[in-house]
Amino acid sequence: MGYEEELQSEREYVAGLYARLDSERARVKAAYQAALGGTGETVMERDNEVRARHREMKRLNVADYGLCFGRLDSVDGVTSYIGRIGLFDEENEFEPVLLDWRAPAARPFYTATGAQPEGMSRRRQFHTRRRAIVDFTDEVFGKLGEEHGDAALLAALNAPRGEGMRDIVATIQAEQDAIIRLDHPGVVVIEGGPGTGKTVVALHRVAYLMYTQRERMERHGVLVVGPNPAFLNHIGRVLPSLGESDVVFTTTGGLLPGLSATAEDAPDVARLKGSLKMVEVLKSAVADRQRLPSSPIPITMKDVVVEITADVAEWARQEARDSGLPHNEARKVFVEIVTYVLTERAIGRIGKGWLSRSDRESWEDMRSGLIKDLADDEAFTLALDELWPVLTPEWLLGSLYSSPERLAAAGGDPSLHRADGEAWTVSDVPLLDELHELLGRDKRAEEAAAKAEAEARRAEARYASEVLDSLVSRQDHMDDEDHLFATDLLFAEDLAERFEEYDTRSLVERASADRGWTYRHVVVDEAQELSEMDWRVLMRRCPGRSFTVVGDLAQRRSPAGASSWGEMLDPYVPGRWEYRSLTVNYRTPAEIMAVAAQVLAEFAPDVRAPESVRANGVQPWARQLSPEELPAAIEEFVLAEAEEEGTSVVIGPPGVPGTVPASETKGLEYDSVLVVAPERILADGPRGAAELYVALTRATQRLGVLHHEPLPDALTGLKKV
């Protein structure tokens, strides 16, 4: 059969797959609508059914384009088509007509080579546009042919960048596939230089885990932590495009519900806050609020005055601390001890001469009455709030920062002082999270909130009941011309029923709103920037210690970040983390990478730059300008790039109009990049060198540099224009 005949045959087969996909969609949509209008089940059962059908619809919808991207032929004559999702024959539900790319049988599509064909005779890759096959390329094992993936891979790499990261499901390379399918239950560290695809490999690894561990993953979901909102927006389409939606995306500054911090501290302050030494500072700050009275506090009970003395408070404080409970929850122990001592002393004075301890019933009756009196005694409540107050993380940390005296008492560095204690930064988030653990819950506030919520539910239920009553009443008094549809009554019944105790939010909504939510798996990108305190937070979020950690130590800019993976991970998962590296640069052309490698050699001579998989023949350039000429040159670049297909960015040091700092472009990629004032970026020491390295490696096609001062030595090889 000739090429054209084979092409037509493949087009017909893929058209049949789309027909099967459309049939499945229609079936699932009908089931979804039936679930929405279902009757007879409980609210919980109906909502679970609706959610399940909705997930299935989303899984089918992601495959509208690029459904099938290849075919495998085995030496035994078995042909398998590989695609974004799996589909089965309509007549035989056990006969696959399309293999999911994550299925074990699909693995040779990514890993078979001429030297190790894995039982395959041919690999065919389709080039598709929307629902149609444009053409295909073959690799016949055992014969001279293209290296696997070159044609499809280079086409993908040379294509203009869109608004977000694309999945690589059709062009996964063997070294990437080995990491994606790695069978390791603990922490997997993926390190690679710029352009090696470590982020997209990590996301595909999540999709693989969610496919192979569906039930476990769906109950708790996955957390993805990235360096900034722009990066999260950039990668946000990848997992949904692979049919996975039970994923929460956030930055370290967004790990506390209701608080989003984006400001950064000065490097020295960030380093201090990121150290585990801050745990002891916070513990001391909490202990500092557990006070003893400077003089006895008088409390009147039944016309008898008793006192909370220092020795009573000290006994109560020690018992509360020894309970092991968080501060707010240990308050109950403190109150119980103080209450016991005061009531004992009061009873002894009130019953002097007529009440003996042997009369336990009368003694306890009197104690019960005194306890009730104390609960309503304003002086007693004020005393407790002074000696063992209910604390919130925000109030405690804010008051610690704003008071040099309290900082000193807690053993904190004086540089942590600031006038506005609650001007939160990214480095404050793990400290606030630690305080949530140290303080525990404020049960009084929770009880008040629960009471208000219960009242709101009762009001809503009354409204629903009134709707139902009015419809029933209307039915009883209808004229013959009036019409009352059964769906009206069903709606009212459903409305009333839905006020049962059941959370109908999606997993992502519930997890995002719950600080105590724990995830089945966590992905940490740009992980070299995370501090010891950041890791402490993330380990709480995943008790099973199942992580995919992505980073490049050579690109670290945070003074509180990692200098080695072991220093961050060994305290939590000793012997349970696996290291993998990616060495091929799929993003940056060789011409640009040669320039970036010179910068890398200056500040990290022991680190080898990743090897670019392609060259594009476009030389990066540099132009020297006066400060007055700079704005016009930047505008010229922006206008010229607006005429080109693809994306562009201007990166520069802080304070240069029209530029963004390199830190905001980490993990992102653009067709064209203009770097402004590299000499000023580089002037910020090792941190500046890492910033410049990041800036130079964002481009996939073109790189230009504008400078005023002489170029740094590492950039003198740029073409002068």
JSON list of C-alpha atoms in Angstrom, two decimals, residues 297-501:
[
{"chain": "A", "resi": 297, "resn": "ILE", "atom": "CA", "xyz": [-6.02, 39.18, 91.37]},
{"chain": "A", "resi": 298, "resn": "PRO", "atom": "CA", "xyz": [-9.11, 39.35, 93.63]},
{"chain": "A", "resi": 299, "resn": "ILE", "atom": "CA", "xyz": [-12.23, 37.43, 92.56]},
{"chain": "A", "resi": 300, "resn": "THR", "atom": "CA", "xyz": [-15.51, 37.76, 94.51]},
{"chain": "A", "resi": 301, "resn": "MET", "atom": "CA", "xyz": [-17.72, 34.67, 94.92]},
{"chain": "A", "resi": 302, "resn": "LYS", "atom": "CA", "xyz": [-20.80, 34.65, 97.20]},
{"chain": "A", "resi": 303, "resn": "ASP", "atom": "CA", "xyz": [-19.49, 37.70, 99.10]},
{"chain": "A", "resi": 304, "resn": "VAL", "atom": "CA", "xyz": [-16.17, 35.94, 99.65]},
{"chain": "A", "resi": 305, "resn": "VAL", "atom": "CA", "xyz": [-13.01, 37.30, 98.04]},
{"chain": "A", "resi": 306, "resn": "VAL", "atom": "CA", "xyz": [-10.43, 34.80, 96.85]},
{"chain": "A", "resi": 307, "resn": "GLU", "atom": "CA", "xyz": [-7.28, 35.56, 94.88]},
{"chain": "A", "resi": 308, "resn": "ILE", "atom": "CA", "xyz": [-5.52, 34.24, 91.82]},
{"chain": "A", "resi": 309, "resn": "THR", "atom": "CA", "xyz": [-1.97, 34.27, 93.13]},
{"chain": "A", "resi": 310, "resn": "ALA", "atom": "CA", "xyz": [1.28, 33.71, 91.26]},
{"chain": "A", "resi": 311, "resn": "ASP", "atom": "CA", "xyz": [1.71, 30.24, 92.72]},
{"chain": "A", "resi": 312, "resn": "VAL", "atom": "CA", "xyz": [-1.82, 29.20, 91.64]},
{"chain": "A", "resi": 313, "resn": "ALA", "atom": "CA", "xyz": [-1.28, 30.57, 88.13]},
{"chain": "A", "resi": 314, "resn": "GLU", "atom": "CA", "xyz": [2.13, 28.89, 87.93]},
{"chain": "A", "resi": 315, "resn": "TRP", "atom": "CA", "xyz": [0.65, 25.50, 88.86]},
{"chain": "A", "resi": 316, "resn": "ALA", "atom": "CA", "xyz": [-2.15, 25.95, 86.31]},
{"chain": "A", "resi": 317, "resn": "ARG", "atom": "CA", "xyz": [0.30, 27.10, 83.66]},
{"chain": "A", "resi": 318, "resn": "GLN", "atom": "CA", "xyz": [2.58, 24.12, 84.16]},
{"chain": "A", "resi": 319, "resn": "GLU", "atom": "CA", "xyz": [-0.34, 21.66, 84.02]},
{"chain": "A", "resi": 320, "resn": "ALA", "atom": "CA", "xyz": [-1.58, 23.30, 80.82]},
{"chain": "A", "resi": 321, "resn": "ARG", "atom": "CA", "xyz": [1.86, 23.18, 79.22]},
{"chain": "A", "resi": 322, "resn": "ASP", "atom": "CA", "xyz": [2.38, 19.56, 80.29]},
{"chain": "A", "resi": 323, "resn": "SER", "atom": "CA", "xyz": [-0.90, 18.57, 78.64]},
{"chain": "A", "resi": 324, "resn": "GLY", "atom": "CA", "xyz": [0.80, 18.76, 75.24]},
{"chain": "A", "resi": 325, "resn": "LEU", "atom": "CA", "xyz": [-2.20, 20.57, 73.79]},
{"chain": "A", "resi": 326, "resn": "PRO", "atom": "CA", "xyz": [-1.83, 23.67, 71.59]},
{"chain": "A", "resi": 327, "resn": "HIS", "atom": "CA", "xyz": [-2.08, 26.96, 73.44]},
{"chain": "A", "resi": 328, "resn": "ASN", "atom": "CA", "xyz": [-5.75, 27.77, 72.78]},
{"chain": "A", "resi": 329, "resn": "GLU", "atom": "CA", "xyz": [-6.87, 24.23, 73.56]},
{"chain": "A", "resi": 330, "resn": "ALA", "atom": "CA", "xyz": [-4.66, 24.04, 76.67]},
{"chain": "A", "resi": 331, "resn": "ARG", "atom": "CA", "xyz": [-6.48, 27.09, 78.04]},
{"chain": "A", "resi": 332, "resn": "LYS", "atom": "CA", "xyz": [-9.19, 24.68, 79.19]},
{"chain": "A", "resi": 333, "resn": "VAL", "atom": "CA", "xyz": [-6.65, 22.94, 81.46]},
{"chain": "A", "resi": 334, "resn": "PHE", "atom": "CA", "xyz": [-5.44, 26.27, 82.81]},
{"chain": "A", "resi": 335, "resn": "VAL", "atom": "CA", "xyz": [-9.00, 27.38, 83.55]},
{"chain": "A", "resi": 336, "resn": "GLU", "atom": "CA", "xyz": [-9.88, 24.08, 85.22]},
{"chain": "A", "resi": 337, "resn": "ILE", "atom": "CA", "xyz": [-6.94, 24.30, 87.66]},
{"chain": "A", "resi": 338, "resn": "VAL", "atom": "CA", "xyz": [-7.56, 27.94, 88.54]},
{"chain": "A", "resi": 339, "resn": "THR", "atom": "CA", "xyz": [-11.29, 27.28, 88.92]},
{"chain": "A", "resi": 340, "resn": "TYR", "atom": "CA", "xyz": [-10.63, 24.28, 91.15]},
{"chain": "A", "resi": 341, "resn": "VAL", "atom": "CA", "xyz": [-8.36, 26.24, 93.50]},
{"chain": "A", "resi": 342, "resn": "LEU", "atom": "CA", "xyz": [-10.66, 29.28, 93.71]},
{"chain": "A", "resi": 343, "resn": "THR", "atom": "CA", "xyz": [-13.79, 27.24, 94.34]},
{"chain": "A", "resi": 344, "resn": "GLU", "atom": "CA", "xyz": [-12.01, 25.10, 96.97]},
{"chain": "A", "resi": 345, "resn": "ARG", "atom": "CA", "xyz": [-10.88, 28.20, 98.82]},
{"chain": "A", "resi": 346, "resn": "ALA", "atom": "CA", "xyz": [-14.27, 29.90, 98.48]},
{"chain": "A", "resi": 347, "resn": "ILE", "atom": "CA", "xyz": [-16.18, 26.85, 99.75]},
{"chain": "A", "resi": 348, "resn": "GLY", "atom": "CA", "xyz": [-13.81, 26.52, 102.67]},
{"chain": "A", "resi": 349, "resn": "ARG", "atom": "CA", "xyz": [-14.59, 30.09, 103.72]},
{"chain": "A", "resi": 350, "resn": "ILE", "atom": "CA", "xyz": [-18.30, 30.08, 102.91]},
{"chain": "A", "resi": 351, "resn": "GLY", "atom": "CA", "xyz": [-18.93, 26.76, 104.67]},
{"chain": "A", "resi": 352, "resn": "LYS", "atom": "CA", "xyz": [-16.61, 27.38, 107.59]},
{"chain": "A", "resi": 353, "resn": "GLY", "atom": "CA", "xyz": [-18.14, 25.98, 110.75]},
{"chain": "A", "resi": 354, "resn": "TRP", "atom": "CA", "xyz": [-21.01, 24.05, 109.14]},
{"chain": "A", "resi": 355, "resn": "LEU", "atom": "CA", "xyz": [-19.75, 22.27, 105.98]},
{"chain": "A", "resi": 356, "resn": "SER", "atom": "CA", "xyz": [-17.16, 19.49, 106.15]},
{"chain": "A", "resi": 357, "resn": "ARG", "atom": "CA", "xyz": [-15.29, 17.83, 103.28]},
{"chain": "A", "resi": 358, "resn": "SER", "atom": "CA", "xyz": [-16.89, 14.56, 104.25]},
{"chain": "A", "resi": 359, "resn": "ASP", "atom": "CA", "xyz": [-20.19, 15.96, 103.03]},
{"chain": "A", "resi": 360, "resn": "ARG", "atom": "CA", "xyz": [-19.14, 15.52, 99.43]},
{"chain": "A", "resi": 361, "resn": "GLU", "atom": "CA", "xyz": [-22.60, 15.98, 97.94]},
{"chain": "A", "resi": 362, "resn": "SER", "atom": "CA", "xyz": [-23.13, 19.40, 99.51]},
{"chain": "A", "resi": 363, "resn": "TRP", "atom": "CA", "xyz": [-19.53, 20.35, 98.71]},
{"chain": "A", "resi": 364, "resn": "GLU", "atom": "CA", "xyz": [-19.94, 19.48, 95.02]},
{"chain": "A", "resi": 365, "resn": "ASP", "atom": "CA", "xyz": [-23.35, 21.16, 94.82]},
{"chain": "A", "resi": 366, "resn": "MET", "atom": "CA", "xyz": [-21.79, 24.36, 96.11]},
{"chain": "A", "resi": 367, "resn": "ARG", "atom": "CA", "xyz": [-18.85, 24.00, 93.70]},
{"chain": "A", "resi": 368, "resn": "SER", "atom": "CA", "xyz": [-21.26, 23.58, 90.77]},
{"chain": "A", "resi": 369, "resn": "GLY", "atom": "CA", "xyz": [-23.03, 26.82, 91.68]},
{"chain": "A", "resi": 370, "resn": "LEU", "atom": "CA", "xyz": [-19.74, 28.69, 92.08]},
{"chain": "A", "resi": 371, "resn": "ILE", "atom": "CA", "xyz": [-18.49, 27.45, 88.72]},
{"chain": "A", "resi": 372, "resn": "LYS", "atom": "CA", "xyz": [-21.62, 28.81, 87.05]},
{"chain": "A", "resi": 373, "resn": "ASP", "atom": "CA", "xyz": [-21.12, 32.13, 88.81]},
{"chain": "A", "resi": 374, "resn": "LEU", "atom": "CA", "xyz": [-17.50, 32.29, 87.65]},
{"chain": "A", "resi": 375, "resn": "ALA", "atom": "CA", "xyz": [-18.52, 31.67, 84.04]},
{"chain": "A", "resi": 376, "resn": "ASP", "atom": "CA", "xyz": [-20.54, 34.91, 84.17]},
{"chain": "A", "resi": 377, "resn": "ASP", "atom": "CA", "xyz": [-18.02, 36.86, 86.23]},
{"chain": "A", "resi": 378, "resn": "GLU", "atom": "CA", "xyz": [-16.45, 39.63, 84.15]},
{"chain": "A", "resi": 379, "resn": "ALA", "atom": "CA", "xyz": [-13.45, 40.06, 86.47]},
{"chain": "A", "resi": 380, "resn": "PHE", "atom": "CA", "xyz": [-12.68, 36.34, 86.28]},
{"chain": "A", "resi": 381, "resn": "THR", "atom": "CA", "xyz": [-12.92, 36.35, 82.46]},
{"chain": "A", "resi": 382, "resn": "LEU", "atom": "CA", "xyz": [-10.64, 39.39, 82.22]},
{"chain": "A", "resi": 383, "resn": "ALA", "atom": "CA", "xyz": [-8.11, 37.72, 84.53]},
{"chain": "A", "resi": 384, "resn": "LEU", "atom": "CA", "xyz": [-8.06, 34.56, 82.38]},
{"chain": "A", "resi": 385, "resn": "ASP", "atom": "CA", "xyz": [-7.66, 36.63, 79.21]},
{"chain": "A", "resi": 386, "resn": "GLU", "atom": "CA", "xyz": [-4.72, 38.40, 80.81]},
{"chain": "A", "resi": 387, "resn": "LEU", "atom": "CA", "xyz": [-2.99, 35.25, 82.05]},
{"chain": "A", "resi": 388, "resn": "TRP", "atom": "CA", "xyz": [-3.84, 32.80, 79.25]},
{"chain": "A", "resi": 389, "resn": "PRO", "atom": "CA", "xyz": [-5.42, 34.70, 76.35]},
{"chain": "A", "resi": 390, "resn": "VAL", "atom": "CA", "xyz": [-6.97, 33.12, 73.27]},
{"chain": "A", "resi": 391, "resn": "LEU", "atom": "CA", "xyz": [-4.55, 34.02, 70.47]},
{"chain": "A", "resi": 392, "resn": "THR", "atom": "CA", "xyz": [-4.70, 34.15, 66.69]},
{"chain": "A", "resi": 393, "resn": "PRO", "atom": "CA", "xyz": [-1.60, 33.59, 64.52]},
{"chain": "A", "resi": 394, "resn": "GLU", "atom": "CA", "xyz": [-1.97, 36.97, 62.81]},
{"chain": "A", "resi": 395, "resn": "TRP", "atom": "CA", "xyz": [-2.32, 38.94, 66.02]},
{"chain": "A", "resi": 396, "resn": "LEU", "atom": "CA", "xyz": [0.55, 37.17, 67.77]},
{"chain": "A", "resi": 397, "resn": "LEU", "atom": "CA", "xyz": [3.04, 37.40, 64.90]},
{"chain": "A", "resi": 398, "resn": "GLY", "atom": "CA", "xyz": [2.06, 40.98, 64.10]},
{"chain": "A", "resi": 399, "resn": "SER", "atom": "CA", "xyz": [2.51, 42.08, 67.70]},
{"chain": "A", "resi": 400, "resn": "LEU", "atom": "CA", "xyz": [5.83, 40.23, 67.87]},
{"chain": "A", "resi": 401, "resn": "TYR", "atom": "CA", "xyz": [7.22, 42.05, 64.80]},
{"chain": "A", "resi": 402, "resn": "SER", "atom": "CA", "xyz": [6.03, 45.47, 65.99]},
{"chain": "A", "resi": 403, "resn": "SER", "atom": "CA", "xyz": [7.57, 45.21, 69.47]},
{"chain": "A", "resi": 404, "resn": "PRO", "atom": "CA", "xyz": [11.38, 45.18, 69.83]},
{"chain": "A", "resi": 405, "resn": "GLU", "atom": "CA", "xyz": [10.91, 44.17, 73.49]},
{"chain": "A", "resi": 406, "resn": "ARG", "atom": "CA", "xyz": [8.80, 41.13, 72.68]},
{"chain": "A", "resi": 407, "resn": "LEU", "atom": "CA", "xyz": [11.17, 40.14, 69.88]},
{"chain": "A", "resi": 408, "resn": "ALA", "atom": "CA", "xyz": [14.07, 40.27, 72.31]},
{"chain": "A", "resi": 409, "resn": "ALA", "atom": "CA", "xyz": [12.13, 38.27, 74.90]},
{"chain": "A", "resi": 410, "resn": "ALA", "atom": "CA", "xyz": [11.38, 35.57, 72.32]},
{"chain": "A", "resi": 411, "resn": "GLY", "atom": "CA", "xyz": [14.97, 35.40, 71.09]},
{"chain": "A", "resi": 412, "resn": "GLY", "atom": "CA", "xyz": [14.18, 36.95, 67.71]},
{"chain": "A", "resi": 413, "resn": "ASP", "atom": "CA", "xyz": [16.70, 38.93, 65.68]},
{"chain": "A", "resi": 414, "resn": "PRO", "atom": "CA", "xyz": [16.20, 42.73, 65.93]},
{"chain": "A", "resi": 415, "resn": "SER", "atom": "CA", "xyz": [16.08, 42.97, 62.11]},
{"chain": "A", "resi": 416, "resn": "LEU", "atom": "CA", "xyz": [12.68, 41.25, 62.20]},
{"chain": "A", "resi": 417, "resn": "HIS", "atom": "CA", "xyz": [11.15, 44.40, 63.69]},
{"chain": "A", "resi": 418, "resn": "ARG", "atom": "CA", "xyz": [8.82, 46.42, 61.47]},
{"chain": "A", "resi": 419, "resn": "ALA", "atom": "CA", "xyz": [6.35, 49.21, 62.23]},
{"chain": "A", "resi": 420, "resn": "ASP", "atom": "CA", "xyz": [3.37, 47.52, 60.57]},
{"chain": "A", "resi": 421, "resn": "GLY", "atom": "CA", "xyz": [3.47, 44.07, 62.09]},
{"chain": "A", "resi": 422, "resn": "GLU", "atom": "CA", "xyz": [0.75, 42.69, 59.80]},
{"chain": "A", "resi": 423, "resn": "ALA", "atom": "CA", "xyz": [2.24, 43.82, 56.47]},
{"chain": "A", "resi": 424, "resn": "TRP", "atom": "CA", "xyz": [2.56, 40.19, 55.44]},
{"chain": "A", "resi": 425, "resn": "THR", "atom": "CA", "xyz": [5.28, 38.89, 53.13]},
{"chain": "A", "resi": 426, "resn": "VAL", "atom": "CA", "xyz": [5.77, 35.51, 51.47]},
{"chain": "A", "resi": 427, "resn": "SER", "atom": "CA", "xyz": [8.24, 34.55, 54.21]},
{"chain": "A", "resi": 428, "resn": "ASP", "atom": "CA", "xyz": [5.59, 35.16, 56.89]},
{"chain": "A", "resi": 429, "resn": "VAL", "atom": "CA", "xyz": [3.21, 32.49, 55.57]},
{"chain": "A", "resi": 430, "resn": "PRO", "atom": "CA", "xyz": [5.10, 29.44, 56.95]},
{"chain": "A", "resi": 431, "resn": "LEU", "atom": "CA", "xyz": [5.46, 31.25, 60.29]},
{"chain": "A", "resi": 432, "resn": "LEU", "atom": "CA", "xyz": [1.72, 31.89, 60.45]},
{"chain": "A", "resi": 433, "resn": "ASP", "atom": "CA", "xyz": [1.12, 28.26, 59.54]},
{"chain": "A", "resi": 434, "resn": "GLU", "atom": "CA", "xyz": [3.46, 27.16, 62.35]},
{"chain": "A", "resi": 435, "resn": "LEU", "atom": "CA", "xyz": [1.50, 29.34, 64.75]},
{"chain": "A", "resi": 436, "resn": "HIS", "atom": "CA", "xyz": [-1.73, 27.66, 63.67]},
{"chain": "A", "resi": 437, "resn": "GLU", "atom": "CA", "xyz": [-0.14, 24.43, 64.89]},
{"chain": "A", "resi": 438, "resn": "LEU", "atom": "CA", "xyz": [1.19, 25.94, 68.12]},
{"chain": "A", "resi": 439, "resn": "LEU", "atom": "CA", "xyz": [-2.02, 27.77, 68.99]},
{"chain": "A", "resi": 440, "resn": "GLY", "atom": "CA", "xyz": [-4.62, 25.28, 67.84]},
{"chain": "A", "resi": 441, "resn": "ARG", "atom": "CA", "xyz": [-8.25, 26.11, 67.44]},
{"chain": "A", "resi": 442, "resn": "ASP", "atom": "CA", "xyz": [-10.20, 28.90, 69.08]},
{"chain": "A", "resi": 443, "resn": "LYS", "atom": "CA", "xyz": [-13.18, 26.79, 70.11]},
{"chain": "A", "resi": 444, "resn": "ARG", "atom": "CA", "xyz": [-15.18, 29.77, 71.32]},
{"chain": "A", "resi": 445, "resn": "ALA", "atom": "CA", "xyz": [-14.99, 31.42, 67.90]},
{"chain": "A", "resi": 446, "resn": "GLU", "atom": "CA", "xyz": [-15.74, 28.11, 66.17]},
{"chain": "A", "resi": 447, "resn": "GLU", "atom": "CA", "xyz": [-18.78, 27.54, 68.36]},
{"chain": "A", "resi": 448, "resn": "ALA", "atom": "CA", "xyz": [-20.07, 31.03, 67.60]},
{"chain": "A", "resi": 449, "resn": "ALA", "atom": "CA", "xyz": [-19.56, 30.50, 63.86]},
{"chain": "A", "resi": 450, "resn": "ALA", "atom": "CA", "xyz": [-21.23, 27.08, 64.02]},
{"chain": "A", "resi": 451, "resn": "LYS", "atom": "CA", "xyz": [-24.18, 28.59, 65.87]},
{"chain": "A", "resi": 452, "resn": "ALA", "atom": "CA", "xyz": [-24.57, 31.32, 63.24]},
{"chain": "A", "resi": 453, "resn": "GLU", "atom": "CA", "xyz": [-24.29, 28.80, 60.42]},
{"chain": "A", "resi": 454, "resn": "ALA", "atom": "CA", "xyz": [-26.87, 26.52, 62.02]},
{"chain": "A", "resi": 455, "resn": "GLU", "atom": "CA", "xyz": [-29.28, 29.44, 62.34]},
{"chain": "A", "resi": 456, "resn": "ALA", "atom": "CA", "xyz": [-28.72, 30.35, 58.68]},
{"chain": "A", "resi": 457, "resn": "ARG", "atom": "CA", "xyz": [-29.47, 26.75, 57.66]},
{"chain": "A", "resi": 458, "resn": "ARG", "atom": "CA", "xyz": [-32.63, 26.75, 59.76]},
{"chain": "A", "resi": 459, "resn": "ALA", "atom": "CA", "xyz": [-33.77, 29.97, 58.05]},
{"chain": "A", "resi": 460, "resn": "GLU", "atom": "CA", "xyz": [-33.07, 28.51, 54.60]},
{"chain": "A", "resi": 461, "resn": "ALA", "atom": "CA", "xyz": [-34.87, 25.30, 55.49]},
{"chain": "A", "resi": 462, "resn": "ARG", "atom": "CA", "xyz": [-37.89, 27.31, 56.68]},
{"chain": "A", "resi": 463, "resn": "TYR", "atom": "CA", "xyz": [-37.89, 29.15, 53.36]},
{"chain": "A", "resi": 464, "resn": "ALA", "atom": "CA", "xyz": [-37.72, 25.88, 51.42]},
{"chain": "A", "resi": 465, "resn": "SER", "atom": "CA", "xyz": [-40.55, 24.45, 53.48]},
{"chain": "A", "resi": 466, "resn": "GLU", "atom": "CA", "xyz": [-42.64, 27.54, 52.83]},
{"chain": "A", "resi": 467, "resn": "VAL", "atom": "CA", "xyz": [-42.03, 27.17, 49.07]},
{"chain": "A", "resi": 468, "resn": "LEU", "atom": "CA", "xyz": [-43.24, 23.59, 49.23]},
{"chain": "A", "resi": 469, "resn": "ASP", "atom": "CA", "xyz": [-46.28, 24.51, 51.35]},
{"chain": "A", "resi": 470, "resn": "SER", "atom": "CA", "xyz": [-47.26, 27.32, 48.99]},
{"chain": "A", "resi": 471, "resn": "LEU", "atom": "CA", "xyz": [-47.07, 25.04, 45.96]},
{"chain": "A", "resi": 472, "resn": "VAL", "atom": "CA", "xyz": [-49.17, 22.36, 47.68]},
{"chain": "A", "resi": 473, "resn": "SER", "atom": "CA", "xyz": [-51.69, 25.01, 48.74]},
{"chain": "A", "resi": 474, "resn": "ARG", "atom": "CA", "xyz": [-51.78, 26.37, 45.21]},
{"chain": "A", "resi": 475, "resn": "GLN", "atom": "CA", "xyz": [-52.49, 22.89, 43.90]},
{"chain": "A", "resi": 476, "resn": "ASP", "atom": "CA", "xyz": [-55.44, 22.56, 46.29]},
{"chain": "A", "resi": 477, "resn": "HIS", "atom": "CA", "xyz": [-57.02, 25.83, 45.05]},
{"chain": "A", "resi": 478, "resn": "MET", "atom": "CA", "xyz": [-56.28, 25.63, 41.34]},
{"chain": "A", "resi": 479, "resn": "ASP", "atom": "CA", "xyz": [-58.84, 26.39, 38.68]},
{"chain": "A", "resi": 480, "resn": "ASP", "atom": "CA", "xyz": [-59.14, 24.00, 35.80]},
{"chain": "A", "resi": 481, "resn": "GLU", "atom": "CA", "xyz": [-57.22, 26.41, 33.56]},
{"chain": "A", "resi": 482, "resn": "ASP", "atom": "CA", "xyz": [-54.28, 26.59, 35.99]},
{"chain": "A", "resi": 483, "resn": "HIS", "atom": "CA", "xyz": [-51.31, 24.32, 35.52]},
{"chain": "A", "resi": 484, "resn": "LEU", "atom": "CA", "xyz": [-48.93, 23.13, 38.21]},
{"chain": "A", "resi": 485, "resn": "PHE", "atom": "CA", "xyz": [-46.18, 20.94, 36.87]},
{"chain": "A", "resi": 486, "resn": "ALA", "atom": "CA", "xyz": [-44.79, 18.01, 38.84]},
{"chain": "A", "resi": 487, "resn": "THR", "atom": "CA", "xyz": [-41.34, 19.50, 38.43]},
{"chain": "A", "resi": 488, "resn": "ASP", "atom": "CA", "xyz": [-42.44, 22.47, 40.57]},
{"chain": "A", "resi": 489, "resn": "LEU", "atom": "CA", "xyz": [-43.11, 20.18, 43.51]},
{"chain": "A", "resi": 490, "resn": "LEU", "atom": "CA", "xyz": [-39.97, 18.17, 42.85]},
{"chain": "A", "resi": 491, "resn": "PHE", "atom": "CA", "xyz": [-37.91, 21.37, 42.82]},
{"chain": "A", "resi": 492, "resn": "ALA", "atom": "CA", "xyz": [-39.31, 22.46, 46.17]},
{"chain": "A", "resi": 493, "resn": "GLU", "atom": "CA", "xyz": [-38.75, 19.03, 47.72]},
{"chain": "A", "resi": 494, "resn": "ASP", "atom": "CA", "xyz": [-35.20, 18.98, 46.39]},
{"chain": "A", "resi": 495, "resn": "LEU", "atom": "CA", "xyz": [-34.61, 22.50, 47.71]},
{"chain": "A", "resi": 496, "resn": "ALA", "atom": "CA", "xyz": [-35.67, 21.48, 51.19]},
{"chain": "A", "resi": 497, "resn": "GLU", "atom": "CA", "xyz": [-33.72, 18.23, 51.07]},
{"chain": "A", "resi": 498, "resn": "ARG", "atom": "CA", "xyz": [-30.50, 19.98, 50.09]},
{"chain": "A", "resi": 499, "resn": "PHE", "atom": "CA", "xyz": [-30.29, 21.70, 53.46]},
{"chain": "A", "resi": 500, "resn": "GLU", "atom": "CA", "xyz": [-29.20, 18.41, 54.95]},
{"chain": "A", "resi": 501, "resn": "GLU", "atom": "CA", "xyz": [-25.70, 18.33, 56.44]}
]
